Amino acid sequence: MNLVDNRPESAPITISELERTAQTNHRRAADARHRRQLAILTATCAITLAASWLAHLFGAPEVAVTGLAVVAFASGGGVTGARALDELRHGHVTIDLLMVVAALGAATVGAWIEGGVLLFLFSLSNTLEKFALHRTRQAIESLLDLNPSETTVRRGDSELRIRTDQLQVGDVVIVLPGERISADGVVISGHSSVDQSPMTGESEPVEKTVGDTVFAATLNQEGSLEIRATHSANDTTLQRIIQMVEVAQAEKADSQRFTDWFGERYTLAVFGAATLAIFVPWLLFGQPLSTSFYRAMTILVVASPCAVVISIPASILSAIARAARHGILFKGGAHVERAATLKAVAFDKTGTLTEGRPHLVAVRAAAGVDTQTVLQLAASAESRSEHPLARAITSGAKEAGLPLLECRELEAIIGHGIRADVAGQTVFVGKLKLIEQQGLAVPADLAEAASALASQGQTVTYVADANHVLGIVAAADTIRPTAVAALEQLRHLGIETLVMLTGDHRAAATSIANKLKIDHFADLLPGDKLRIVKDLRDAHGSVAMVGDGINDAPSLAASTLGVSLGGISTDVALETADLVIMGSDLRRLPEAIGLARQMNRIIRQNLIFAFGMMSLLLIATFAVNLRLPFAVVGHEGSTVLVILNGLRLLGYRYDPLKPTNG
């Protein structure tokens, strides 16, 4: 076999790739420059403000004191002022304008230090906000660094070393132990364990063998794998994660849209109140203009809703970033808010609550035959078949440690089963009709066992030789390992209405539902699922639908919160869903709800604290003539605190035993 070194330097680079890389690098560089600029200006403001205060304290010339204060104003308020004027030109009155006017007003009454402190703290809160947003974005973009820049593929008889962005659908990717997987795909050769934690949040490596799905950017740990790429390099799950989170961060939640609307109108009201506070006491009560003007400037400071406006986006963006790092992808802040309000959850069965593929669950043997012989013969006969039931039987034999016997002259009997020569013995494996065609009688005890297994929703396969029925094997779709724990955690969260919806027949649905202790509806068409979801929404007000197939898409769209499993869902389900859980761990759903409820609690804390501090400062302004320095510290201090409180969500830890009511 030839090994060709096709290095990135020799590969052509397309214009679109160059443009995309250049745009990303330009945006990152611009963001970094802006953050550095804000940090430098904030530090300059603090230093010159302190120097101005010290100069005044030690009796320096007034021109020096004022000059240092002007530098502090320019460094602390220059960016804010420019932004406020730009918004004003577009007809918007913002908090930025309010802060600049308040600071300039303080300077006109000789309170240069107080005005400078106001601008410094406002600049500091803006800087903290930028760094907070950068941290949430960095948490997502860091995933890009996990994807290898080069990969090895087999094309024809050659192994090529190519750039990852040159991967094509259908390429066979070779991944050695310790390498990161470069493409979404299916394992076609090899066996290994893969660390999927960056994509799914799973704490333990996952065993991967032929037929299993793998994700780009995950780490192959033990064995070599050959993977057939199912998506191009620009259409991997990793890329879709980043795109979905970017959209989510750009989309505003309902509460965030309200605060934007509230902020502008409230700012105009504060300007009006400050104007009245200047002229009414002066014109009607003969109060000195300087006194009423000073009080008006204090009102401008304490009544500014900065903490109110910033408290919600700081919390929402932190929640979205934290969720994404743990394999939970919200497509917007509005969906995080809705997750906190859920009262009912409907689940699809096949592929969601269950594995979505049959597993061997029972083997019964006729009198005088042992079960191992039955399973070994059935697995040996089915070893060449790719049918899901055949895979279930052969996998069951391997798990039981049974070696497969030599199989020859395999004949498929369409619709009934197969006939094979296994180690020189004729073996029939299939439906009851196949056995009847051979003129064989099923022993009464086996017929009774087959009937009992079928009533539980299991698929029964008969095994016979040329003269006798040897036994039966039963396969069934099995419950996901995490399903029971997920449902229990949802109940612990107070969500008692849990329903399973399936198009499967009633016996299979009832068997699964009884094991999960969940209500269920069977024999459903997509329209039936849609109707039930709407009924649940009408009855409970807020319902989630969890599904993975094309037939679940209408129900996902109609629910309050559509949820899909990213590791197994169809593209339609992923696009329709509001929340994507990477991998197949259903416990991520109660974790997402717990995070959403914690976010709502923090938002409420922030709003109560912000409005409370604002009210307290306003009362103090009129009751005890609150001095401007205390107003500045109280107002801007509350803004910094709500930002830091929102950032706590980045470190949120879900405790399934801790009740978290919305």
XYZ file of C-alpha atoms in Angstrom:
662
model
C 0.000 0.000 0.000
C 1.317 3.462 -0.885
C 1.520 6.208 1.699
C 1.228 9.595 0.032
C 2.093 12.724 2.022
C -0.383 15.305 0.794
C 0.564 18.217 3.053
C -1.599 21.321 3.516
C 0.997 23.481 1.786
C 0.478 21.639 -1.492
C -3.302 21.624 -1.370
C -5.283 24.354 -3.076
C -7.122 26.776 -0.843
C -10.457 28.088 -2.050
C -11.491 31.736 -1.900
C -14.430 30.909 0.391
C -12.094 29.185 2.866
C -9.736 32.166 2.860
C -12.599 34.615 3.295
C -14.170 32.609 6.120
C -10.852 32.289 7.961
C -10.027 35.958 7.396
C -13.437 37.097 8.675
C -13.127 34.964 11.802
C -9.594 36.149 12.516
C -10.563 39.774 11.851
C -13.532 39.586 14.218
C -11.485 37.952 16.964
C -8.708 40.528 16.577
C -11.200 43.416 16.596
C -12.894 42.060 19.729
C -9.538 41.647 21.449
C -8.487 45.199 20.518
C -11.787 46.589 21.805
C -11.439 44.762 25.122
C -7.858 45.974 25.552
C -8.899 49.520 24.658
C -11.687 49.498 27.240
C -9.389 48.057 29.904
C -6.670 50.652 29.201
C -9.139 53.543 29.189
C -10.745 52.350 32.430
C -7.317 52.055 34.076
C -6.328 55.508 32.777
C -9.533 56.958 34.181
C -8.835 55.430 37.607
C -5.210 56.615 37.692
C -5.873 60.195 36.574
C -8.906 60.425 38.844
C -6.818 59.344 41.833
C -4.076 61.785 40.791
C -6.617 64.626 40.552
C -7.946 63.850 44.033
C -4.437 63.699 45.495
C -3.470 66.928 43.734
C -6.499 68.654 45.251
C -5.731 67.148 48.674
C -2.158 68.477 48.681
C -3.082 71.934 47.386
C -1.821 71.691 43.822
C -2.818 74.458 41.377
C -6.457 74.253 40.325
C -5.487 74.025 36.667
C -3.553 70.811 37.376
C -6.450 69.342 39.367
C -8.941 70.225 36.626
C -6.613 69.023 33.848
C -6.247 65.601 35.435
C -10.029 65.442 35.953
C -10.619 66.272 32.271
C -8.304 63.401 31.263
C -10.244 61.116 33.614
C -13.537 62.243 32.022
C -12.200 61.734 28.502
C -10.791 58.261 29.188
C -13.762 57.089 31.246
C -16.522 58.628 29.147
C -15.123 59.040 25.631
C -16.284 55.670 24.276
C -19.603 55.935 26.127
C -20.190 59.473 24.866
C -19.433 58.568 21.254
C -21.796 55.616 21.467
C -24.516 57.775 23.059
C -24.244 60.429 20.320
C -24.387 57.794 17.602
C -27.563 56.332 19.116
C -29.019 59.837 19.507
C -28.437 60.527 15.810
C -30.536 57.438 15.091
C -33.309 58.645 17.373
C -32.523 56.490 20.423
C -32.071 57.792 23.961
C -29.948 55.308 25.911
C -28.452 54.724 29.330
C -25.096 55.838 27.893
C -26.473 59.332 27.263
C -27.901 59.419 30.776
C -24.511 58.588 32.304
C -22.618 61.163 30.262
C -25.137 63.913 31.037
C -25.051 63.033 34.753
C -21.238 63.174 34.812
C -21.086 66.490 32.925
C -23.785 67.873 35.223
C -21.686 66.921 38.232
C -18.706 68.715 36.724
C -20.732 71.920 36.195
C -21.441 72.109 39.934
C -17.763 71.556 40.743
C -18.083 67.871 41.582
C -15.389 66.757 39.187
C -14.288 63.851 41.342
C -17.845 62.560 41.734
C -18.473 62.808 37.989
C -15.185 61.058 37.298
C -16.011 58.258 39.733
C -19.367 57.818 37.971
C -17.680 57.491 34.586
C -14.968 55.195 35.974
C -17.461 52.787 37.517
C -19.677 52.869 34.421
C -16.629 52.202 32.256
C -15.590 49.410 34.619
C -19.022 47.764 34.371
C -18.894 47.985 30.545
C -15.424 46.452 30.546
C -16.554 43.640 32.810
C -19.516 43.044 30.517
C -17.256 42.773 27.452
C -14.947 40.327 29.208
C -17.963 38.335 30.403
C -19.342 38.092 26.851
C -15.886 37.143 25.591
C -15.707 34.357 28.163
C -19.037 32.904 27.055
C -18.047 33.103 23.372
C -14.613 31.660 24.103
C -16.212 28.681 25.818
C -17.832 27.778 22.496
C -15.088 28.778 20.073
C -12.563 26.742 22.040
C -14.292 23.698 20.546
C -12.902 24.679 17.156
C -9.373 24.136 18.449
C -10.248 20.506 19.169
C -10.703 19.645 15.494
C -7.420 18.431 13.941
C -6.066 20.506 11.064
C -4.937 17.398 9.157
C -6.294 13.880 8.796
C -5.441 10.579 7.125
C -7.880 9.128 4.575
C -7.878 6.049 2.369
C -8.746 6.685 -1.259
C -8.361 3.642 -3.470
C -5.171 1.843 -2.478
C -3.474 4.939 -1.078
C -3.463 6.598 2.306
C -3.404 10.380 1.973
C -2.551 12.998 4.563
C -4.864 15.928 3.772
C -6.232 19.087 5.345
C -9.361 18.376 7.365
C -11.335 20.960 5.387
C -10.727 18.843 2.249
C -12.675 15.869 3.628
C -15.505 14.650 1.435
C -18.624 12.666 2.252
C -17.783 8.979 1.798
C -14.071 9.313 2.592
C -12.622 6.557 4.795
C -10.834 8.293 7.671
C -8.123 6.415 9.581
C -7.838 7.408 13.260
C -5.006 6.046 15.389
C -5.032 5.791 19.203
C -4.562 9.206 20.803
C -5.765 11.112 17.715
C -8.853 13.283 17.494
C -11.537 12.225 15.055
C -11.768 14.695 12.182
C -15.209 13.899 10.763
C -18.718 12.946 11.718
C -19.182 9.417 10.485
C -19.813 5.730 11.080
C -17.213 3.191 12.210
C -16.617 0.608 9.457
C -13.643 -1.146 11.049
C -12.036 -1.388 14.469
C -13.003 -1.154 18.111
C -12.054 1.558 20.601
C -13.275 3.834 23.363
C -13.861 7.491 22.499
C -13.897 10.519 24.788
C -16.997 12.435 23.638
C -17.076 14.901 26.551
C -16.504 18.045 24.423
C -19.589 17.184 22.344
C -21.973 15.392 24.679
C -20.731 16.195 28.176
C -20.406 12.472 28.980
C -17.900 11.959 31.787
C -16.884 8.431 30.726
C -15.438 7.275 27.385
C -17.916 5.495 25.099
C -17.187 2.150 23.448
C -17.281 2.333 19.653
C -17.390 -0.552 17.204
C -18.587 -1.230 13.661
C -21.847 0.590 12.917
C -21.519 3.167 15.704
C -21.681 6.913 15.080
C -18.736 9.151 15.988
C -18.329 12.937 16.099
C -15.610 15.241 14.844
C -13.343 16.695 17.578
C -13.769 13.691 19.899
C -10.700 11.790 21.138
C -9.964 8.196 20.103
C -8.308 6.527 23.066
C -7.376 2.884 22.647
C -7.734 1.154 19.283
C -7.480 2.175 15.652
C -10.695 3.070 13.855
C -11.695 3.390 10.230
C -14.600 5.798 9.807
C -16.706 6.549 6.756
C -17.403 10.299 6.736
C -21.132 11.083 6.595
C -20.731 14.884 6.564
C -18.273 17.264 4.990
C -15.788 19.183 7.142
C -17.978 22.303 7.056
C -21.132 20.408 8.045
C -20.035 18.523 11.156
C -21.929 18.412 14.413
C -19.207 20.636 15.867
C -19.817 23.342 13.258
C -23.562 23.128 13.816
C -23.063 23.493 17.579
C -21.091 26.690 17.113
C -23.596 28.099 14.620
C -26.551 27.301 16.879
C -24.921 28.903 19.915
C -23.972 32.009 17.931
C -27.605 32.340 16.822
C -28.731 31.725 20.390
C -26.511 34.478 21.760
C -27.789 36.906 19.136
C -31.449 36.121 19.797
C -32.997 38.086 22.639
C -35.244 36.555 25.259
C -38.677 37.996 26.009
C -37.456 39.566 29.256
C -34.406 41.017 27.503
C -36.555 42.625 24.811
C -38.719 44.107 27.563
C -35.744 45.679 29.349
C -34.512 47.220 26.077
C -37.965 48.735 25.552
C -38.164 49.765 29.204
C -34.653 51.268 29.278
C -35.246 53.845 26.550
C -38.614 55.012 27.857
C -37.446 55.031 31.439
C -34.411 57.128 30.469
C -36.685 59.768 28.956
C -38.754 59.738 32.156
C -35.624 60.251 34.267
C -34.554 63.202 32.092
C -38.014 64.678 32.577
C -37.884 64.164 36.339
C -34.424 65.713 36.565
C -35.575 68.748 34.579
C -38.503 69.241 36.952
C -36.161 68.801 39.924
C -34.036 71.687 38.610
C -36.738 74.221 37.840
C -39.662 73.513 40.186
C -37.793 74.121 43.509
C -35.949 77.106 41.990
C -38.961 78.817 40.381
C -41.722 77.880 42.824
C -39.965 77.627 46.189
C -37.014 79.975 45.745
C -34.421 77.263 46.330
C -30.926 78.169 45.052
C -30.389 76.947 41.512
C -27.098 75.304 42.502
C -28.857 73.206 45.172
C -31.700 72.066 42.925
C -29.265 71.391 40.068
C -27.051 69.267 42.364
C -30.068 67.260 43.494
C -31.163 66.794 39.869
C -27.728 65.437 38.981
C -27.993 63.007 41.892
C -31.398 61.900 40.599
C -29.899 61.276 37.152
C -27.319 59.009 38.718
C -29.437 56.993 41.142
C -32.459 56.612 38.830
C -30.471 55.236 35.891
C -31.557 51.608 35.308
C -28.108 50.334 34.279
C -28.199 47.362 36.630
C -31.735 46.513 35.501
C -30.828 46.536 31.807
C -27.592 44.526 32.097
C -28.813 41.963 34.650
C -30.799 39.860 32.154
C -28.379 39.489 29.185
C -25.469 38.775 31.534
C -27.407 35.879 33.052
C -28.819 34.515 29.781
C -25.502 34.481 27.909
C -23.774 32.804 30.841
C -26.490 30.123 30.967
C -26.258 29.445 27.204
C -22.464 29.130 27.355
C -22.522 26.851 30.400
C -25.146 24.617 28.803
C -23.196 24.344 25.529
C -20.051 23.231 27.350
C -22.053 20.310 28.758
C -23.676 19.157 25.525
C -26.916 21.145 25.940
C -27.602 23.542 23.067
C -30.300 26.173 23.514
C -31.156 28.013 20.290
C -31.906 31.300 22.067
C -32.491 32.997 25.385
C -36.258 32.723 24.957
C -35.952 28.930 24.946
C -33.946 28.959 28.186
C -36.744 30.964 29.805
C -39.371 28.524 28.504
C -37.458 25.511 29.788
C -37.877 26.885 33.300
C -41.678 26.931 32.974
C -42.311 23.358 31.772
C -45.212 21.517 33.396
C -45.364 18.423 31.139
C -43.014 16.443 28.876
C -43.958 14.149 25.985
C -41.444 11.611 24.671
C -41.185 9.703 21.435
C -40.470 6.028 22.183
C -38.279 4.475 19.523
C -34.797 5.965 19.528
C -35.593 8.398 22.344
C -36.693 6.465 25.417
C -35.394 3.265 23.818
C -32.165 2.441 21.987
C -33.945 2.311 18.625
C -32.518 -1.086 17.666
C -33.415 -4.602 18.823
C -31.402 -6.499 21.416
C -31.565 -10.160 22.307
C -33.733 -10.489 25.414
C -34.707 -14.170 25.684
C -33.745 -17.675 24.494
C -36.011 -20.705 25.026
C -35.057 -24.281 24.115
C -37.154 -27.370 23.360
C -36.943 -30.367 25.652
C -33.547 -32.055 25.407
C -31.851 -29.004 23.820
C -29.828 -26.439 25.746
C -30.277 -22.697 25.175
C -26.629 -22.184 24.207
C -27.016 -24.575 21.277
C -30.122 -22.724 20.099
C -28.397 -19.339 20.282
C -25.159 -20.570 18.699
C -26.923 -22.122 15.712
C -29.146 -19.076 15.190
C -26.216 -16.640 15.424
C -24.032 -18.713 13.096
C -26.804 -18.837 10.492
C -27.447 -15.084 10.812
C -23.769 -14.087 10.875
C -23.767 -12.981 7.220
C -26.958 -10.927 7.465
C -27.117 -7.147 8.061
C -30.751 -7.257 9.222
C -31.253 -5.584 12.648
C -32.706 -8.796 14.124
C -29.731 -10.762 12.815
C -27.348 -8.292 14.420
C -29.218 -8.599 17.705
C -28.879 -12.394 17.657
C -25.181 -12.414 16.691
C -24.363 -9.718 19.266
C -26.182 -11.753 21.916
C -24.081 -14.807 21.080
C -20.856 -12.820 21.275
C -21.856 -11.388 24.664
C -22.544 -14.949 25.847
C -19.057 -15.981 24.714
C -20.313 -18.446 22.087
C -18.070 -18.979 19.032
C -19.770 -18.790 15.646
C -19.745 -21.981 13.603
C -18.932 -22.159 9.895
C -21.923 -21.135 7.794
C -22.338 -22.196 4.155
C -25.025 -22.206 1.492
C -27.034 -19.373 2.994
C -30.459 -18.972 1.366
C -32.838 -16.116 2.119
C -36.498 -17.101 2.075
C -38.093 -13.730 1.375
C -40.450 -12.568 4.077
C -39.996 -15.659 6.224
C -36.332 -16.118 7.238
C -33.240 -18.012 6.125
C -31.921 -21.542 5.555
C -28.231 -22.223 6.100
C -25.741 -25.030 6.351
C -24.101 -24.584 9.768
C -21.198 -26.978 10.415
C -22.800 -29.528 8.088
C -26.241 -29.201 9.670
C -29.283 -27.664 7.971
C -30.661 -24.825 10.125
C -33.813 -22.740 9.649
C -34.129 -19.347 11.392
C -37.224 -17.204 10.900
C -40.928 -16.683 11.438
C -43.504 -19.296 12.378
C -44.579 -19.515 8.707
C -41.076 -20.726 7.781
C -41.364 -23.551 10.310
C -44.834 -24.469 9.101
C -43.580 -24.566 5.484
C -41.080 -27.238 6.527
C -43.876 -29.312 8.034
C -42.437 -29.050 11.540
C -44.576 -28.965 14.673
C -43.882 -26.455 17.419
C -43.842 -28.071 20.900
C -46.646 -26.829 23.137
C -44.306 -25.327 25.737
C -42.420 -23.365 23.060
C -45.666 -22.163 21.491
C -46.835 -20.955 24.896
C -43.505 -19.193 25.559
C -43.590 -17.562 22.115
C -47.111 -16.278 22.729
C -46.117 -14.822 26.115
C -43.033 -13.084 24.687
C -45.008 -11.673 21.741
C -47.634 -10.271 24.128
C -44.841 -8.276 25.765
C -43.998 -6.613 22.460
C -40.991 -8.815 21.686
C -40.176 -10.178 18.216
C -39.976 -13.992 18.279
C -37.723 -15.939 15.878
C -37.884 -19.730 15.568
C -34.792 -21.963 15.241
C -35.059 -25.478 13.763
C -33.041 -28.174 12.057
C -34.344 -30.410 9.272
C -36.425 -32.516 11.669
C -37.247 -30.584 14.837
C -37.944 -27.138 16.228
C -34.977 -26.527 18.536
C -36.096 -23.332 20.240
C -36.916 -19.673 19.946
C -35.034 -16.419 20.404
C -36.726 -13.109 21.215
C -35.476 -9.606 20.503
C -36.865 -6.252 21.538
C -36.002 -2.608 21.542
C -34.542 -1.949 24.988
C -34.858 1.068 27.252
C -32.053 3.589 27.158
C -29.795 3.226 30.226
C -30.395 6.865 31.198
C -34.159 6.949 30.591
C -35.275 5.721 34.024
C -32.978 8.169 35.857
C -34.053 11.043 33.585
C -37.756 10.444 34.229
C -37.160 10.186 37.963
C -35.226 13.473 37.943
C -38.020 15.168 35.996
C -40.514 14.025 38.620
C -38.161 15.332 41.306
C -38.269 18.700 39.546
C -42.035 18.685 39.980
C -42.941 17.668 36.409
C -45.480 14.923 37.076
C -47.107 14.748 33.628
C -44.806 12.512 31.577
C -46.218 10.857 28.453
C -44.795 8.463 25.844
C -46.036 8.821 22.251
C -45.320 6.132 19.670
C -46.438 4.770 16.341
C -45.449 1.286 17.538
C -48.087 -1.340 18.277
C -49.800 -1.351 21.652
C -48.120 -4.461 23.102
C -44.603 -3.116 22.587
C -45.597 0.349 23.837
C -47.304 -1.014 26.954
C -44.284 -3.164 27.819
C -41.905 -0.198 27.673
C -44.330 2.181 29.419
C -44.905 -0.214 32.318
C -41.176 -0.524 32.910
C -40.779 3.258 32.860
C -43.978 3.885 34.869
C -45.134 6.441 32.319
C -48.459 7.149 30.588
C -48.500 6.250 26.909
C -50.342 6.423 23.596
C -49.660 3.851 20.855
C -50.434 3.285 17.155
C -50.050 7.026 16.496
C -49.549 8.805 13.194
C -47.612 12.121 13.131
C -50.925 13.999 13.164
C -52.005 12.088 16.271
C -48.802 13.050 18.067
C -49.358 16.667 17.100
C -52.911 16.604 18.461
C -51.821 15.105 21.797
C -49.023 17.665 22.217
C -51.505 20.482 21.581
C -53.903 18.950 24.127
C -51.097 18.775 26.695
C -50.174 22.386 25.993
C -53.783 23.489 26.440
C -54.097 21.515 29.678
C -50.779 22.457 31.298
C -49.755 25.673 29.557
C -46.163 24.619 28.916
C -45.071 21.286 27.411
C -41.829 19.914 25.981
C -41.706 17.336 23.188
C -38.624 15.108 22.975
C -38.151 13.321 19.648
C -35.593 12.262 17.076
C -37.401 11.401 13.849
C -38.947 13.158 10.870
C -42.402 12.160 12.128
C -41.698 14.059 15.367
C -40.990 17.382 13.625
C -44.613 18.687 13.689
C -44.914 17.897 17.404
C -41.552 19.510 18.136
C -42.680 22.684 16.399
C -46.042 22.787 18.209
C -44.636 22.298 21.705
C -43.485 25.042 24.051
C -39.984 23.568 23.919
C -38.962 21.113 21.194
C -36.072 18.860 22.252
C -34.021 16.541 20.038
C -31.081 14.239 20.678
C -28.178 15.502 18.573
C -26.308 12.229 18.354
C -29.154 10.303 16.728
C -31.769 12.749 15.477
C -32.627 13.412 11.863
C -31.668 16.759 10.340
C -35.339 17.803 10.313
C -35.691 17.126 14.047
C -32.480 19.030 14.799
C -33.594 22.036 12.781
C -37.094 22.082 14.296
C -36.020 21.640 17.922
C -35.444 24.560 20.300
C -33.061 22.559 22.478
C -30.569 19.976 21.213
C -29.069 17.444 23.608
C -25.814 16.148 22.173
C -25.373 12.402 22.436
C -28.216 10.353 23.849
C -28.084 10.976 27.602
C -31.644 11.921 28.534
C -30.453 13.147 31.940
C -29.330 16.297 30.146
C -33.001 17.324 29.889
C -33.605 17.693 33.660
C -30.168 19.310 33.881
C -31.236 21.867 31.249
C -34.445 22.567 33.166
C -32.503 22.937 36.415
C -30.100 25.388 34.752
C -32.996 27.377 33.267
C -34.683 27.633 36.657
C -31.427 28.729 38.264
C -31.072 31.392 35.558
C -34.568 32.674 36.286
C -33.776 32.800 39.989
C -30.601 34.803 39.362
C -32.459 37.177 37.030
C -35.079 37.718 39.734
C -32.335 38.301 42.303
C -30.685 40.825 40.016
C -33.908 42.689 39.260
C -34.991 42.818 42.903
C -31.549 44.018 43.947
C -31.300 46.570 41.109
C -34.760 48.057 41.629
C -34.330 47.928 45.402
C -31.015 49.788 45.307
C -32.446 52.320 42.872
C -35.463 52.954 45.096
C -33.322 53.203 48.218
C -30.998 55.742 46.620
C -33.926 57.812 45.319
C -35.523 57.905 48.774
C -32.200 58.907 50.317
C -31.778 61.673 47.736
C -34.974 63.395 48.847
C -35.002 62.367 52.505
C -31.418 63.072 53.572
C -29.992 64.972 50.568
C -27.796 62.047 49.537
C -24.431 63.314 48.349
C -23.405 62.554 44.797
C -20.333 60.406 45.702
C -22.517 57.951 47.643
C -25.077 57.925 44.827
C -22.346 57.105 42.318
C -20.874 54.264 44.358
C -24.305 52.796 45.181
C -25.538 52.923 41.601
C -22.496 51.637 39.759
C -21.661 49.176 42.524
C -25.051 47.529 41.987
C -24.341 47.280 38.238
C -21.044 45.480 38.820
C -22.658 43.122 41.334
C -25.478 42.004 38.995
C -22.940 41.241 36.246
C -20.872 39.127 38.628
C -24.010 37.408 39.911
C -24.991 36.491 36.343
C -21.536 35.045 35.692
C -22.120 32.554 38.502
C -24.133 30.516 35.989
C -20.924 29.583 34.153
C -20.058 27.419 37.150
C -23.542 25.969 37.695
C -23.557 22.366 38.916
C -26.707 20.329 38.573
C -27.725 18.316 41.615
C -30.481 15.813 40.705
C -31.404 15.404 44.379
C -31.886 19.102 45.025
C -35.422 20.384 44.348
C -35.429 23.329 41.936
C -38.864 24.801 41.568
C -39.255 27.538 39.002
